Each structure stands twice: as structure tokens, then as C-alpha cells.
Backbone as numpy.savetxt, mean C-alpha at the origin, in Angstrom:
# Nx Ny Nz CAx CAy CAz Cx Cy Cz
-13.43 15.56 34.25 -14.40 16.53 33.80 -14.96 17.28 34.99
-15.28 18.49 34.75 -15.86 19.32 35.80 -17.38 19.14 35.82
-17.97 19.48 36.92 -19.42 19.36 37.07 -20.11 20.48 36.29
-21.18 20.11 35.59 -21.92 21.07 34.77 -23.26 21.33 35.46
-23.57 22.63 35.65 -24.78 23.00 36.38 -25.88 23.58 35.51
-25.53 24.01 34.27 -26.55 24.63 33.43 -26.75 23.81 32.15
-27.91 24.01 31.56 -28.24 23.31 30.32 -27.35 23.81 29.18
-27.07 25.10 29.17 -26.18 25.65 28.14 -24.79 25.04 28.24
-24.30 24.92 29.44 -22.99 24.30 29.65 -22.99 22.85 29.20
-24.08 22.14 29.49 -24.21 20.75 29.07 -24.24 20.65 27.55
-24.99 21.52 26.89 -25.07 21.52 25.43 -23.71 21.83 24.81
-22.98 22.77 25.39 -21.65 23.09 24.87 -20.70 21.91 25.02
-20.76 21.25 26.16 -19.90 20.09 26.39 -20.25 18.96 25.42
-21.54 18.74 25.21 -21.97 17.71 24.26 -21.46 18.04 22.86
-21.58 19.29 22.46 -21.13 19.72 21.14 -19.62 19.53 20.99
-18.87 19.88 22.03 -17.42 19.71 21.98 -17.04 18.23 21.87
-17.75 17.39 22.61 -17.47 15.97 22.56 -17.83 15.37 21.21
-18.91 15.85 20.59 -19.28 15.37 19.26 -18.23 15.77 18.22
-17.72 16.99 18.33 -16.67 17.44 17.42 -15.42 16.59 17.60
-15.08 16.34 18.85 -13.91 15.50 19.15 -14.11 14.09 18.61
-15.31 13.54 18.75 -15.60 12.21 18.25 -15.47 12.15 16.73
-15.99 13.16 16.05 -15.87 13.21 14.58 -14.41 13.25 14.15
-13.61 14.06 14.84 -12.19 14.16 14.50 -11.48 12.81 14.73
-11.82 12.14 15.82 -11.20 10.85 16.09 -11.63 9.80 15.07
-12.89 9.82 14.64 -13.34 8.88 13.62 -12.62 9.12 12.30
-12.42 10.38 11.95 -11.70 10.69 10.71 -10.26 10.18 10.79
-9.64 10.34 11.96 -8.27 9.85 12.14 -8.23 8.33 12.03
-9.22 7.66 12.61 -9.27 6.20 12.54 -9.46 5.74 11.09
-10.36 6.41 10.36 -10.59 6.04 8.96 -9.33 6.23 8.13
-8.60 7.33 8.36 -7.36 7.57 7.63 -6.33 6.48 7.95
-6.25 6.09 9.21 -5.31 5.05 9.62 -5.67 3.71 8.97
-6.95 3.40 8.90 -7.39 2.15 8.26 -7.06 2.17 6.78
-7.27 3.32 6.12 -6.93 3.43 4.70 -5.44 3.20 4.48
-4.61 3.75 5.37 -3.17 3.57 5.24 -2.78 2.11 5.46
-3.42 1.46 6.43 -3.13 0.05 6.68 -3.54 -0.80 5.48
-4.73 -0.52 4.91 -5.16 -1.27 3.72 -4.18 -1.08 2.58
-3.70 0.14 2.41 -2.73 0.43 1.35 -1.44 -0.36 1.57
-0.97 -0.41 2.80 0.28 -1.11 3.10 0.15 -2.62 3.02
-1.07 -3.16 3.14 -1.26 -4.60 3.12 -1.57 -5.15 1.72
-1.60 -4.29 0.73 -1.76 -4.79 -0.64 -0.53 -5.61 -1.01
-0.73 -6.72 -1.71 0.41 -7.60 -2.02 1.57 -6.88 -2.73
1.24 -6.02 -3.67 2.30 -5.32 -4.39 3.10 -4.43 -3.45
2.42 -3.74 -2.56 3.12 -2.86 -1.61 3.93 -3.67 -0.61
3.44 -4.85 -0.21 4.22 -5.71 0.66 5.52 -6.13 -0.02
5.42 -6.49 -1.31 6.62 -6.90 -2.05 7.58 -5.72 -2.18
7.05 -4.55 -2.53 7.91 -3.37 -2.68 8.60 -3.02 -1.37
7.84 -3.04 -0.28 8.44 -2.71 1.01 9.52 -3.72 1.39
9.29 -4.99 1.08 10.29 -6.02 1.37 11.55 -5.78 0.54
11.37 -5.48 -0.74 12.52 -5.21 -1.61 13.29 -3.98 -1.11
12.58 -2.95 -0.71 13.25 -1.75 -0.20 14.01 -2.05 1.08
13.43 -2.86 1.96 14.13 -3.22 3.19 15.37 -4.05 2.91
15.27 -4.97 1.94 16.44 -5.77 1.57 17.53 -4.86 1.02
17.13 -3.92 0.17 18.11 -2.99 -0.40 18.79 -2.18 0.68
18.02 -1.72 1.66 18.60 -0.90 2.73 19.49 -1.74 3.64
19.06 -2.97 3.93 19.82 -3.83 4.84 21.14 -4.26 4.22
21.07 -4.75 3.00 22.26 -5.25 2.34 23.12 -4.10 1.84
22.52 -2.99 1.58 23.26 -1.83 1.12 23.27 -1.67 -0.38
22.30 -2.29 -1.07 22.23 -2.12 -2.52 21.82 -0.69 -2.82
22.64 -0.02 -3.58 22.30 1.34 -3.97 22.17 1.47 -5.48
22.66 0.49 -6.20 22.66 0.63 -7.65 21.35 0.16 -8.25
21.03 0.71 -9.39 19.83 0.31 -10.11 19.96 -1.13 -10.62
21.17 -1.56 -10.88 21.40 -2.91 -11.37 20.95 -3.94 -10.33
21.30 -3.72 -9.08 20.91 -4.66 -8.02 19.40 -4.66 -7.83
18.79 -3.49 -7.87 17.35 -3.40 -7.71 16.63 -4.07 -8.89
17.17 -3.90 -10.08 16.58 -4.56 -11.25 16.70 -6.07 -11.13
17.83 -6.55 -10.66 18.02 -7.99 -10.50 17.02 -8.56 -9.49
16.78 -7.85 -8.41 15.81 -8.30 -7.42 14.41 -8.31 -8.03
14.07 -7.28 -8.80 12.76 -7.22 -9.44 12.56 -8.38 -10.41
13.59 -8.68 -11.19 13.50 -9.79 -12.13 13.35 -11.11 -11.38
14.08 -11.25 -10.29 13.97 -12.46 -9.48 12.58 -12.65 -8.90
11.98 -11.59 -8.42 10.62 -11.68 -7.88 9.63 -12.01 -9.00
9.82 -11.43 -10.18 8.98 -11.75 -11.32 9.09 -13.22 -11.70
10.31 -13.74 -11.68 10.52 -15.15 -11.99 9.85 -16.05 -10.96
9.97 -15.69 -9.69 9.32 -16.47 -8.63 7.80 -16.46 -8.78
7.26 -15.31 -9.17 5.81 -15.22 -9.38 5.39 -16.15 -10.52
6.17 -16.17 -11.57 5.87 -17.05 -12.71 5.91 -18.51 -12.27
6.96 -18.89 -11.56 7.10 -20.28 -11.11 5.99 -20.65 -10.14
5.60 -19.72 -9.30 4.55 -19.99 -8.31 3.20 -20.21 -8.97
2.87 -19.39 -9.96 1.56 -19.47 -10.61 1.52 -20.57 -11.66
2.51 -20.63 -12.52 2.48 -21.56 -13.65 3.09 -22.91 -13.27
4.18 -22.90 -12.55 4.85 -24.15 -12.20 5.61 -24.70 -13.39
5.79 -26.02 -13.41 6.49 -26.68 -14.52 5.44 -27.21 -15.48
5.02 -26.38 -16.38 3.99 -26.76 -17.34 4.58 -26.82 -18.74
4.07 -27.78 -19.53 4.52 -27.90 -20.92 3.57 -27.22 -21.88
2.49 -26.66 -21.38 1.49 -26.00 -22.21 2.04 -24.66 -22.73
1.85 -24.42 -24.02 2.32 -23.17 -24.62 1.54 -21.99 -24.06
0.25 -22.17 -23.86 -0.58 -21.08 -23.32 -0.11 -20.68 -21.93
0.13 -21.68 -21.09 0.60 -21.39 -19.73 1.98 -20.74 -19.75
2.81 -21.16 -20.70 4.13 -20.55 -20.82 4.05 -19.08 -21.19
3.18 -18.75 -22.14 3.00 -17.35 -22.54 2.40 -16.56 -21.39
1.38 -17.13 -20.74 0.77 -16.46 -19.59 1.79 -16.21 -18.49
2.64 -17.21 -18.23 3.66 -17.06 -17.19 4.66 -15.98 -17.54
5.05 -15.90 -18.80 6.00 -14.87 -19.22 5.39 -13.48 -19.09
4.12 -13.35 -19.47 3.44 -12.05 -19.31 3.32 -11.68 -17.83
2.98 -12.65 -17.01 2.89 -12.41 -15.58 4.23 -11.98 -15.02
5.29 -12.64 -15.44 6.62 -12.28 -14.98 6.96 -10.84 -15.38
6.63 -10.47 -16.61 6.90 -9.12 -17.08 6.13 -8.09 -16.26
4.85 -8.36 -16.02 4.02 -7.41 -15.27 4.53 -7.26 -13.84
4.80 -8.37 -13.18 5.27 -8.32 -11.78 6.61 -7.61 -11.70
7.51 -7.92 -12.62 8.83 -7.27 -12.62 8.69 -5.76 -12.79
7.83 -5.34 -13.73 7.65 -3.90 -13.94 7.00 -3.22 -12.74
6.02 -3.88 -12.14 5.35 -3.28 -10.98 6.29 -3.17 -9.78
7.10 -4.18 -9.56 8.01 -4.15 -8.41 9.12 -3.15 -8.63
9.56 -2.97 -9.87 10.68 -2.07 -10.14 10.30 -0.60 -10.09
8.99 -0.29 -10.13 8.57 1.11 -10.05 8.91 1.66 -8.67
9.32 2.92 -8.60 9.57 3.52 -7.29 8.28 3.56 -6.47
8.42 3.30 -5.18 7.26 3.21 -4.28 6.56 4.55 -4.11
7.32 5.64 -4.03 6.70 6.95 -3.78 5.86 7.43 -4.95
6.17 7.01 -6.18 5.37 7.42 -7.33 3.98 6.80 -7.26
3.89 5.53 -6.86 2.57 4.88 -6.80 1.74 5.48 -5.69
2.36 5.92 -4.60 1.60 6.55 -3.52 1.00 7.87 -3.99
1.75 8.64 -4.79 1.23 9.90 -5.31 0.05 9.66 -6.23
0.17 8.62 -7.09 -0.91 8.30 -8.02 -2.16 7.88 -7.26
-2.00 7.03 -6.24 -3.16 6.55 -5.49 -3.79 7.67 -4.67
-2.97 8.57 -4.12 -3.54 9.66 -3.34 -4.30 10.63 -4.24
-3.81 10.84 -5.47 -4.53 11.71 -6.38 -5.83 11.05 -6.84
-5.81 9.72 -7.00 -7.03 8.99 -7.37 -8.03 9.04 -6.23
-7.57 8.91 -5.00 -8.47 8.96 -3.85 -9.09 10.34 -3.71
-8.29 11.38 -3.93 -8.80 12.75 -3.83 -9.86 13.01 -4.89
-9.63 12.52 -6.11 -10.61 12.74 -7.18 -11.88 11.94 -6.93
-11.75 10.76 -6.29 -12.95 9.97 -6.01 -13.75 10.56 -4.85
-13.11 11.29 -3.95 -13.81 11.91 -2.81 -14.59 13.14 -3.26
-14.17 13.75 -4.37 -14.84 14.99 -4.82 -16.13 14.68 -5.48
């Protein structure tokens, strides 16, 4: 920084630094929002499924559907376990259906929905 000799120069520099600070805070807040979005469990699962598809080379909808069903089944087994209760069985099946449907949705569609919801909540 250069040396400032006048009060006007000092005020201008302070104003410029405050504007810069506000811009940096906005960038930090946006980055935190993006990190929170990426750390949601559903998004973690979707990102993992997408990476598996890209790594293994699955391009067909059949393979992606099979992975979604498998993740839904694992969610059911993880939450319900080996239970003989009819209520738990129905709950597990509903959970499996919901998880399978959520994982099988394209990732970019949910980002558009969430960004539109965020924009409407900011207004």
C-alpha cells in the first residue's frame, strides 16, 4: 500500500477496503452454501453414484436404475434390519422406494429446484 497523506485519501481507501471486504464476505457465504449443499446425504449418495457410473463406464439407464435400487435396498436393510414386524416391513419398503426415487433423479434437476427455492426465499 502507498502512503496516504490526506484525510480524503484515507476515507477513499477505507471505503474501497470496505467494499472489498463485503465482496469477499459474499463470496465466502456463497462457498459455504455450496459446501452445505454438497454435504447433504442425498447429494453425497448421488455424487458417489455418478462417480461410479463415470469410472465403470455405465451409460445406460438400466445400470443407473440397478444402482439406485441397490442403494434403496441398503438403506432399508440399514434402517430396518432383519425385523419380523409388519409395520417395520412396510416402513422399510416405503423407505426403500423413497431413497431409490431420490437417488435415481438427475442431479442437475435438483440443483435447479434448490437454486430457484433459494432465490425465492431471498426475495
